[in-house]
Every structure is written in structure tokens, then in C-alpha cells.
Tab-separated table of C-alpha atoms in Angstrom:
chain	number	residue	atom	x	y	z
A	1	VAL	CA	0.000	0.000	0.000
A	2	LEU	CA	1.384	3.404	-0.945
A	3	ALA	CA	1.971	5.902	1.847
A	4	ILE	CA	0.738	8.986	0.024
A	5	ASN	CA	2.006	12.388	1.105
A	6	TRP	CA	-1.216	14.334	0.432
A	7	ARG	CA	0.312	17.733	1.174
A	8	PHE	CA	2.437	17.659	-1.946
A	9	LEU	CA	-0.079	16.067	-4.293
A	10	GLY	CA	-2.269	19.156	-4.409
A	11	ASP	CA	-5.579	19.120	-6.250
A	12	PHE	CA	-6.563	17.013	-9.219
A	13	GLY	CA	-5.382	19.483	-11.817
A	14	ASP	CA	-1.948	19.853	-10.239
A	15	TYR	CA	-1.124	16.195	-9.741
A	16	LEU	CA	-1.686	15.355	-13.388
A	17	GLU	CA	1.858	16.630	-13.886
A	18	ILE	CA	3.244	13.749	-11.834
A	19	PRO	CA	3.550	11.178	-14.664
A	20	ILE	CA	6.304	13.102	-16.439
A	21	ARG	CA	7.928	14.933	-13.553
A	22	ALA	CA	8.052	12.886	-10.417
A	23	GLN	CA	9.360	9.358	-10.757
A	24	LYS	CA	11.932	10.223	-8.093
A	25	GLY	CA	9.231	11.837	-6.009
A	26	LEU	CA	7.060	8.738	-6.119
A	27	LYS	CA	9.935	6.749	-4.713
A	28	GLY	CA	10.090	9.323	-1.927
A	29	VAL	CA	6.359	9.154	-1.348
A	30	THR	CA	6.368	5.381	-1.071
A	31	ASN	CA	9.546	4.924	0.970
A	32	GLY	CA	11.155	6.414	4.041
A	33	SER	CA	10.078	8.561	6.958
A	34	LYS	CA	7.718	11.505	6.680
A	35	GLY	CA	10.605	13.989	6.717
A	36	GLN	CA	12.477	12.063	4.065
A	37	GLN	CA	9.344	11.851	1.938
A	38	THR	CA	8.906	15.627	2.055
A	39	THR	CA	12.514	16.291	1.079
A	40	ARG	CA	12.520	13.832	-1.802
A	41	TRP	CA	9.163	15.038	-3.081
A	42	ARG	CA	10.303	18.679	-3.090
A	43	LYS	CA	13.515	17.818	-4.932
A	44	SER	CA	11.676	15.848	-7.610
A	45	MET	CA	8.883	18.342	-8.191
A	46	MET	CA	11.156	21.408	-8.160
A	47	PRO	CA	14.680	20.366	-9.243
A	48	GLU	CA	17.003	23.322	-8.844
A	49	ARG	CA	18.412	24.901	-12.002
A	50	SER	CA	16.701	22.350	-14.232
A	51	ALA	CA	15.423	23.050	-17.728
A	52	LYS	CA	11.894	24.418	-17.839
A	53	ARG	CA	9.212	23.150	-20.196
A	54	ASP	CA	5.474	22.850	-20.504
A	55	VAL	CA	3.970	19.586	-19.289
A	56	GLY	CA	3.496	17.303	-22.238
A	57	ALA	CA	5.230	19.647	-24.675
A	58	GLN	CA	6.566	17.834	-27.731
A	59	ARG	CA	9.634	20.091	-27.917
A	60	ALA	CA	12.154	20.591	-25.140
A	61	VAL	CA	13.085	24.099	-24.055
A	62	PRO	CA	16.896	24.445	-24.380
A	63	LEU	CA	18.861	24.878	-21.170
A	64	ARG	CA	20.394	28.233	-20.543
A	65	GLU	CA	24.150	28.360	-20.312
A	66	THR	CA	23.927	28.835	-16.542
A	67	GLU	CA	21.512	25.954	-16.001
A	68	SER	CA	22.145	22.257	-15.599
A	69	LEU	CA	20.004	19.166	-15.253
A	70	ALA	CA	19.200	17.861	-11.797
A	71	ASP	CA	20.922	14.647	-10.766
A	72	GLY	CA	19.169	11.607	-12.174
A	73	TYR	CA	17.613	13.483	-15.100
A	74	ARG	CA	18.475	13.654	-18.790
A	75	MET	CA	17.329	15.916	-21.585
A	76	THR	CA	14.890	14.413	-24.116
A	77	GLU	CA	12.653	15.704	-26.883
A	78	LEU	CA	9.957	16.025	-24.200
A	79	GLY	CA	12.245	17.941	-21.886
A	80	PRO	CA	14.061	16.722	-18.740
A	81	LEU	CA	13.019	13.212	-17.717
A	82	PRO	CA	14.335	10.711	-15.156
A	83	GLU	CA	17.221	8.686	-16.574
A	84	GLU	CA	15.280	5.413	-16.286
A	85	TRP	CA	12.437	6.698	-18.461
A	86	ARG	CA	12.329	6.206	-22.214
A	87	VAL	CA	10.671	8.291	-24.922
A	88	VAL	CA	8.751	6.131	-27.398
A	89	LYS	CA	6.212	6.518	-30.154
A	90	LEU	CA	2.767	5.430	-29.003
A	91	GLY	CA	2.559	2.994	-31.913
A	92	GLU	CA	5.671	1.210	-30.650
A	93	VAL	CA	3.984	0.124	-27.424
A	94	ALA	CA	0.277	0.137	-28.270
A	95	ASN	CA	-2.140	-0.874	-31.004
A	96	ILE	CA	-4.732	1.600	-32.247
A	97	GLY	CA	-7.875	-0.127	-33.451
A	98	HIS	CA	-8.565	-3.824	-33.812
A	99	ARG	CA	-7.886	-5.731	-37.003
A	100	SER	CA	-10.704	-5.928	-39.495
A	101	GLN	CA	-12.935	-8.934	-38.993
A	102	LYS	CA	-16.420	-10.127	-39.712
A	103	ARG	CA	-19.035	-8.191	-37.773
A	104	LEU	CA	-19.878	-9.945	-34.546
A	105	PHE	CA	-23.497	-9.957	-33.475
A	106	GLN	CA	-25.739	-11.524	-30.898
A	107	VAL	CA	-29.371	-10.881	-30.001
A	108	GLN	CA	-28.306	-7.623	-28.338
A	109	VAL	CA	-25.003	-5.834	-28.723
A	110	PRO	CA	-23.329	-3.451	-26.246
A	111	PHE	CA	-22.838	-0.102	-27.957
A	112	ILE	CA	-20.959	2.928	-26.599
A	113	PRO	CA	-22.053	6.281	-28.082
A	114	MET	CA	-19.954	9.409	-27.567
A	115	ALA	CA	-22.446	10.690	-24.990
A	116	LEU	CA	-21.504	7.858	-22.599
A	117	ILE	CA	-17.742	8.410	-22.797
A	118	PRO	CA	-16.667	10.381	-19.703
A	119	GLU	CA	-14.736	13.630	-19.667
A	120	ASP	CA	-13.624	12.955	-16.086
A	121	GLY	CA	-12.705	9.681	-14.503
A	122	LEU	CA	-10.596	6.763	-15.603
A	123	TYR	CA	-12.992	3.965	-16.530
A	124	LEU	CA	-15.945	3.578	-18.869
A	125	ASP	CA	-18.675	1.399	-17.379
A	126	LYS	CA	-21.749	2.464	-19.344
A	127	TRP	CA	-23.162	1.288	-22.649
A	128	GLU	CA	-26.431	0.791	-24.455
A	129	LYS	CA	-27.944	-2.475	-25.621
A	130	ARG	CA	-28.851	-2.352	-29.273
A	131	ALA	CA	-30.341	-4.814	-31.693
A	132	PRO	CA	-27.897	-5.860	-34.447
A	133	GLN	CA	-29.919	-4.036	-37.133
A	134	ASP	CA	-29.526	-0.807	-35.146
A	135	VAL	CA	-25.738	-0.977	-35.226
A	136	ARG	CA	-25.109	0.235	-38.754
A	137	SER	CA	-21.619	1.511	-38.027
A	138	GLY	CA	-19.157	1.315	-35.182
A	139	VAL	CA	-15.687	0.209	-34.180
A	140	LEU	CA	-15.046	-3.035	-32.350
A	141	VAL	CA	-14.019	-2.526	-28.735
A	142	LYS	CA	-13.067	-5.001	-26.042
A	143	ASN	CA	-12.768	-4.944	-22.286
A	144	GLY	CA	-9.513	-3.242	-21.378
A	145	ASP	CA	-9.376	-0.908	-24.399
A	146	LEU	CA	-8.738	2.789	-23.823
A	147	LEU	CA	-11.212	4.736	-25.963
A	148	LEU	CA	-9.872	8.142	-27.005
A	149	ALA	CA	-12.153	10.619	-28.787
A	150	LYS	CA	-10.672	11.806	-32.065
A	151	ILE	CA	-13.132	14.510	-33.171
A	152	THR	CA	-13.452	18.121	-32.049
A	153	PRO	CA	-14.519	19.262	-29.454
A	154	CYS	CA	-14.636	15.838	-27.757
A	155	LEU	CA	-10.864	15.378	-27.896
A	156	GLU	CA	-10.219	18.794	-26.391
A	157	ASN	CA	-12.851	18.166	-23.705
A	158	GLY	CA	-11.026	15.060	-22.497
A	159	LYS	CA	-13.494	12.361	-23.538
A	160	GLN	CA	-11.816	9.020	-22.939
A	161	GLY	CA	-12.141	5.950	-20.756
A	162	ILE	CA	-10.910	2.403	-20.244
A	163	VAL	CA	-13.676	-0.040	-21.147
A	164	ARG	CA	-14.590	-2.611	-18.545
A	165	ASN	CA	-17.437	-4.929	-17.579
A	166	LEU	CA	-18.870	-5.440	-21.063
A	167	PRO	CA	-21.115	-8.459	-20.437
A	168	ILE	CA	-19.870	-10.415	-23.467
A	169	GLY	CA	-16.324	-9.032	-23.378
A	170	TRP	CA	-16.717	-6.951	-26.521
A	171	GLY	CA	-19.044	-4.506	-28.185
A	172	TYR	CA	-19.107	-1.564	-30.566
A	173	ALA	CA	-18.495	2.142	-30.091
A	174	THR	CA	-18.922	5.284	-32.110
A	175	THR	CA	-16.544	5.530	-35.046
A	176	GLU	CA	-15.279	8.815	-33.573
A	177	VAL	CA	-12.986	7.071	-31.079
A	178	PHE	CA	-9.677	5.241	-31.236
A	179	PRO	CA	-9.586	1.961	-29.281
A	180	ILE	CA	-6.061	1.700	-27.824
A	181	TYR	CA	-4.600	-1.410	-26.204
A	182	PRO	CA	-1.026	-2.434	-25.299
A	183	GLU	CA	1.214	-4.083	-27.853
A	184	ASP	CA	3.020	-6.003	-25.114
A	185	GLN	CA	3.782	-5.655	-21.417
A	186	GLN	CA	5.671	-2.349	-21.683
A	187	LEU	CA	2.697	-0.007	-21.278
A	188	LEU	CA	0.069	0.280	-18.553
A	189	LEU	CA	-3.098	1.803	-20.011
A	190	GLU	CA	-3.964	3.563	-16.762
A	191	PHE	CA	-0.652	5.414	-16.954
A	192	LEU	CA	-1.306	6.364	-20.594
A	193	ALA	CA	-4.837	7.500	-19.755
A	194	TYR	CA	-3.586	9.882	-17.076
A	195	TYR	CA	-0.856	11.214	-19.346
A	196	LEU	CA	-3.359	11.927	-22.116
A	197	LYS	CA	-5.388	13.933	-19.591
A	198	VAL	CA	-2.580	16.467	-19.140
A	199	GLU	CA	-3.901	19.725	-20.594
A	200	ASN	CA	-0.852	20.548	-22.703
A	201	VAL	CA	-0.847	17.056	-24.194
A	202	ARG	CA	-4.494	17.489	-25.183
A	203	GLN	CA	-3.745	20.883	-26.683
A	204	ASP	CA	-0.812	19.499	-28.629
A	205	LEU	CA	-2.905	16.639	-30.029
A	206	ALA	CA	-5.715	19.052	-30.904
A	207	SER	CA	-3.267	21.218	-32.840
A	208	LYS	CA	-2.572	18.234	-35.109
A	209	MET	CA	-6.210	17.642	-36.083
A	210	GLU	CA	-7.201	17.815	-39.743
A	211	GLY	CA	-10.412	18.532	-41.624
A	212	THR	CA	-12.987	21.256	-41.990
A	213	THR	CA	-13.892	23.578	-39.149
A	214	GLY	CA	-16.231	21.898	-36.676
A	215	ARG	CA	-15.486	18.407	-38.012
A	216	GLN	CA	-11.766	18.164	-37.434
A	217	ARG	CA	-10.312	14.807	-36.452
A	218	LEU	CA	-6.998	13.531	-35.165
A	219	PRO	CA	-5.427	11.229	-37.802
A	220	LYS	CA	-4.503	7.756	-36.636
A	221	ALA	CA	-1.018	8.133	-38.143
A	222	VAL	CA	-0.390	11.208	-35.989
A	223	LEU	CA	-1.456	9.402	-32.824
A	224	ARG	CA	0.674	6.385	-33.698
A	225	GLU	CA	3.750	8.595	-34.115
A	226	TYR	CA	3.077	10.681	-31.007
A	227	SER	CA	5.944	10.665	-28.499
A	228	ILE	CA	5.182	9.739	-24.888
A	229	PRO	CA	7.343	9.232	-21.795
A	230	LEU	CA	7.621	5.596	-20.742
A	231	PRO	CA	8.796	4.822	-17.196
A	232	PRO	CA	9.636	1.246	-16.172
A	233	LEU	CA	6.427	-0.732	-15.659
A	234	PRO	CA	6.648	-0.758	-11.833
A	235	GLU	CA	6.893	3.054	-11.912
A	236	GLN	CA	3.870	3.258	-14.199
A	237	ARG	CA	1.878	1.161	-11.732
A	238	ALA	CA	2.975	3.341	-8.809
A	239	ILE	CA	2.113	6.565	-10.626
A	240	ALA	CA	-1.296	5.274	-11.727
A	241	HIS	CA	-2.007	4.079	-8.182
A	242	VAL	CA	-1.223	7.470	-6.674
A	243	LEU	CA	-3.290	9.370	-9.241
A	244	ARG	CA	-6.222	6.955	-8.995
A	245	THR	CA	-6.221	7.160	-5.198
A	246	VAL	CA	-6.268	10.962	-5.249
A	247	GLN	CA	-8.937	11.030	-7.945
A	248	GLU	CA	-11.189	8.640	-6.025
A	249	ALA	CA	-10.815	10.761	-2.900
A	250	LYS	CA	-11.685	13.903	-4.841
A	251	GLU	CA	-14.758	12.255	-6.365
A	252	ALA	CA	-15.902	11.029	-2.945
A	253	THR	CA	-15.563	14.555	-1.543
A	254	GLU	CA	-17.587	15.977	-4.432
A	255	ARG	CA	-20.358	13.448	-3.805
A	256	VAL	CA	-20.538	14.486	-0.153
A	257	ILE	CA	-20.655	18.183	-1.085
A	258	ALA	CA	-23.360	17.533	-3.693
């Protein structure tokens, strides 16, 4: 169980920066005494004289002549990252869309329209039951897929979710989403989902959309070639755990207030 230092996590908007800034800090949060945790967290979140960059920016800001990287960090195309982290193309560690196959139908088919894809939250637990003749178009989705909206303004609004609890294990969704699932055991989808929620990442993806005004879409090729930070898998699990715990606490507080 992670011993979370709540003081330095801040609110939901702030802690979304953790996936690309605080691998060292997470080690501090999960190990050592309270005083040691505080010191390590501060050092990781605010490394002295380190290069500055926007969270999720696809271009690093050059270091000034008087600046140097903090110990344990290296400069990458995404900016300073912990030495153990890699920068990869999303298509190297994940598949986008399932292979074409014969349409699968039963008496009733789970279908996920855009309206049921959340803007907040991690998982997608809702769907409609439709008769086969009512599913004229759609993309195949399976339990465990991360659905990412590709059309404006849904992409900018953060519509995405990891599919779970489909009663037959699969279903269909609007054609305006990308189903994403890991290529192998290098990527944890929960980690990717939180990274894609970072505002600057969303803005950067939105800037790469194509098409006419009001109907712009993110091309699959662009998403496949998009660079993401990739910590070691244990670090991804730790980061996702921290963010999920904070998010669940925030949601519980909002329910009480409501």
C-alpha cells in the first residue's frame, strides 16, 4: 500500500503533472520517513536549475548556459526526464484499433455512443444495448481498451475511458474514437490514460487535427507517431495508483458536497 504524502499532491489538476515529472518523487512518497518523503518530493517536483518546459510539450526548451540538469535526469525531446524513463512513439507500445474482422453480433449488442464516454474519470462502465440491425456503423471494442475521442470538441474536452465490464467481453463504439490497447507488457493503459489527460498534451494533439472547421479529427497516423514518456512498468503502476487514489478521494468529496 502506498503511503501517500497528500500535502504535496495538491488538487486534481496539479497532480496530473506527476507522470512526467516525479518518478523520483514517487519513490520518496512510497519509501522512508515523513521527513524524508517531504525532502525527496520537493527535490523531484522542483529540481534546482533544471530546464523548464510545458507539461506534455513535444519540444524541449533548451537549457540556458547557466543551467544544468538535476541529478538523475536527462534531456529528451519532451524535456528533462528521469534517466530510467524512455521516450517512445505510441505505436511502438500500443495498437490503435482492432484488425478488421467479420461483424460480430448476438441478439443484443453493447454499444458505446460518444455521450456515454466520460470527460472525467478513468474507466468507462456504461453502454447501451442495441439490436444488431440498429448498429449500422461502429468500431469493435473489447474490455480493457482505452477509448480516445478523435473529433473536435470531444478530444479537447477530455473524452476518454478504459472499457470494462462489457457483459460479453466486446461490443461496438462510435466511429469517432480510437480503441487503444497495449502491444506487449511495456505499457500500462492507466498510466497512458492519465498522461493523455494532461492539458498541454491534449492541446498538442488538438493542434494536429485535420479537416474542416467543426469536423476536425486527429489522424490515426499522428497518434501512432506521437511521443510519450515511458517509465519502467513498476513506476507506471505506482504513478497510476497514486493518481487513482487521489482522484477517487476527490470524487468522494464531491459526492458528499453535492
